């Protein structure tokens, strides 16, 4: 049933259809309405056989999910930004223990400076935590990915983060087709845990593993994620068959057939990029798009195949690794070992900065002319950063960087937060 | 005290069992069919109080719920010595997640059981004093506050033993640890710091809070049994001497615990919904020196010179416990004078 | 379930880790010798029989008791219970009332008619026992249970010896004595009364005996030279006490003076009181502290109105019954010295209670015998210098009590048994003593001793009813359970409970415990927390 609704509500409604049994919630700012929606459904009886637990921290939220999942319950939580970092230890633990928890990550930046807006810094901080990370392009896909995530997570006994852009998707009203309970039930079987805490068959979970077996445990975690590279396209295909639409998969290409230049990105920015590409195509440029849906496991082979014919790659990423540069672009490079074309890393949209078609168009034109630096910060205010660098060079006590920049830009500090 | 007082002149209520008692009145530990939830082959040090306390408590809990028990365990000695790959000593469904999240993991297990309609299966969470009073405190307080159906058992050996005896917020004043060395003008741990988790638990007004001690098995078992009769958040704080960390002889584990109670250092109490309901009286009151002297962590109080000021401070704390909780029977005290 | 590798483990797998290899000391169960057992002249396994009494199995308790002593009802009345003086519980609150429990068991046996099991096999050997006192009866009993045919030759008209002719009825009712004697005879022991053995070798030969045990006692009263008028009534204690068993009771008069400081003196004085004496006075040359009589007997006598003149000796007695008494003074060594100060006492009779001598006439002409100080010398095996002739009780050097006599009888019987088989009896080695420091008394609840009821004073002064009452079943059980079981496991389950490694195996009721050395790390908690000190830590390589 097509509904005009907020992204958060679409996800809440869809998660509810997945029959979660334990939901834990901590409202760290930035908050979304997902758990609020679920809380209401549990309270009013729409969502039955589900425990909704208000916990005291994100760390506890993931920990409750760990306990619940280990005891055989389909467990769900949602977080973002600082919250993800506060639960970081438990995030690693959940994957290490092989617990199929599904978590929505409403992608936001990470402070300081404190910033509540969208980028992918939070997700990238946990990219090596052993979770699968699926990125949604729009609210429909965000909702659909949860259905697939529960099935995949439980099949593999590994946790999955469904990443959707904070604000841009979570707070955006779009038409979303919310499936029926029957449809979801047909696609998603009840949770059959691989291991469970049960007095009928006691086991000890979470042993201390020393050098004699730790490498093997880590290898097995990797091997399981590699299995997902096969299962994700299959599940997407099955999903298409049952729900009649494309959602999920490893990667999504757009106008890539004869492209000489390919733009790679994750998440909602793909929409703006596609619009820009449409314009450039009309102007005769051979440029296409590759969206990565499964960032973990990283679809190295799929990407390699998809871009084998292109001459250059532009990776637009909402994150970067301070001191090195692009994050996604480095992974893309590994996919292109066979094709040593230039790869341009473009850091864009940090802390919620709008990524405009105009800026992208200019960027892609430069890229196609091979005039880009290896690492570009889209729309960077060079004047502002240079002023600050100069200030720091001249004065020992140069003051707080963020406040200085805001003052330089004429933004009143008090309005932030 | 909820322990049934069995007037038994030979060994009284104090031994583990007694062939002359009706089997129903014997302790769980006296039972040949006790579960040995924490089984042989674990790697705890010789004379480990925590290994003993854990088996006492979990066996009692197992009996109370007809073996329908799941445990969540914090990182620490108990976890490390019981489950090094490829061997586990636990006979019950058991999970170790992290150091600081045990109460929350247990909440999750309880939620899962509730949603699955398995109300007969009960949940315990357990950890050492570090995992309880320090790093796990947030999750524990949350579990208490939500009144989740979890029995949390803290095995308090008054420092971080697994990592080499560092101070925790349960370390007593003057005690030497690796991070409160016995050097300088005020050697050992600082006085006036630390917290009483049982009192904090009581402040949450949870249905049940108790302290127990490995030297009083029947009392400990009665408290676990009482706790298992109740639904909601419950907390039992068990005092477990650590021969390694305290510098005591491995055969003195129970004797030291006994002295902790008989000096008033460790009050053995019970509370429901925030109200103190019972205390276990001191049988034969002793000065704190008797408790401190056999422990190397307090050796600097006696050598090279006797630190009377510090000992007096510790005695004052014990006396305060005695006053505060009424640990000495008024009649007995009068008789002793 | 298919478990994730390494992080999820099968329960019970730690049993593969044999932590016993850590051990440098190992616990060892070893029964230590309880101080009561060690102190018992009859060699009773007191802790052993109390163990059964604790569980209310009085018959089993009695059976264990009577393995060493066939006369618990008598013993429970007349024994001076040195066991209680050594009882570790005395250091805790008060010693266990062992004697009162023993009496309860003895009385229970009489009441319920418990019998001794007859011997399994007959040895075909014949043993002559001379004297049916405590020692002789004890020897007869033990010999009979060992399968030998026993005949007792008793010079007197009744069995019991000093139990009958030396101990007043108010301390030992005669029906009790007779019941316990009869039970011994029921084992097949032949008792020939009024049969004085004049010559032991002749009697042995005549009866075809393979061995003999002599226990004729010490019945000849010692006399002190006291100048006395011809009309003065001067008797000895043996005459009085023996006379009490006759139809005609001794005529002592209203004012009776007893001379001596032993238990016999007290017995005579108390008897005199009961026979109607208004004044029963004991004259003793030293102080109460130095008096050989047991303090509780002195106390009971004083309660009954007996007067005692301390530090006094009797110099003479006139026809009219006036006694001249000299006051004494203790010198620096505690020995009484005359002061030259005299006083007089009026008495209808004077009874001398100055001890007894042994009638050794039956040994005349027996080669190899050694007599010293009026008593027969025996070896550690109770055998005299004449092979096959053993002796015990008051006629050999020892403390003269019923209990010692009974102990002699047992010891002699075991040695005779071995000797008859051409062997040497070697008693089982004694365990290390379970001293108070070996116990962990924390575990014992405080419980004061049960006070036995006593007869009211009026009846004590006027009748020969038994003074001290027995325990009933409830307080006998209480008293038995006060036993600390020193040095002997009583299955309190402490070791089983306190082991952090579950390395103590409980074998079930009555079967005690075992250590599982696969896992025992040797921490020693079991030993430290054993209430009764039955576990010792020994070096691992020992």
Short mmCIF file of C-alpha atoms in Angstrom, two decimals, chain C residues 53 107 125 132 151 184 213 308 332 438 501:
data_model
loop_
_atom_site.label_atom_id
_atom_site.label_comp_id
_atom_site.label_asym_id
_atom_site.label_seq_id
_atom_site.Cartn_x
_atom_site.Cartn_y
_atom_site.Cartn_z
CA UNK C 53 23.31 -41.88 69.76
CA UNK C 107 19.17 -48.27 81.00
CA UNK C 125 39.61 -73.21 74.81
CA UNK C 132 33.21 -61.73 89.56
CA UNK C 151 34.04 -70.13 84.01
CA UNK C 184 27.08 -61.46 80.45
CA UNK C 213 42.51 -64.42 84.62
CA UNK C 308 33.85 -33.17 107.50
CA UNK C 332 55.52 -26.50 103.04
CA UNK C 438 42.84 -28.97 65.64
CA UNK C 501 36.91 -27.02 42.73
#
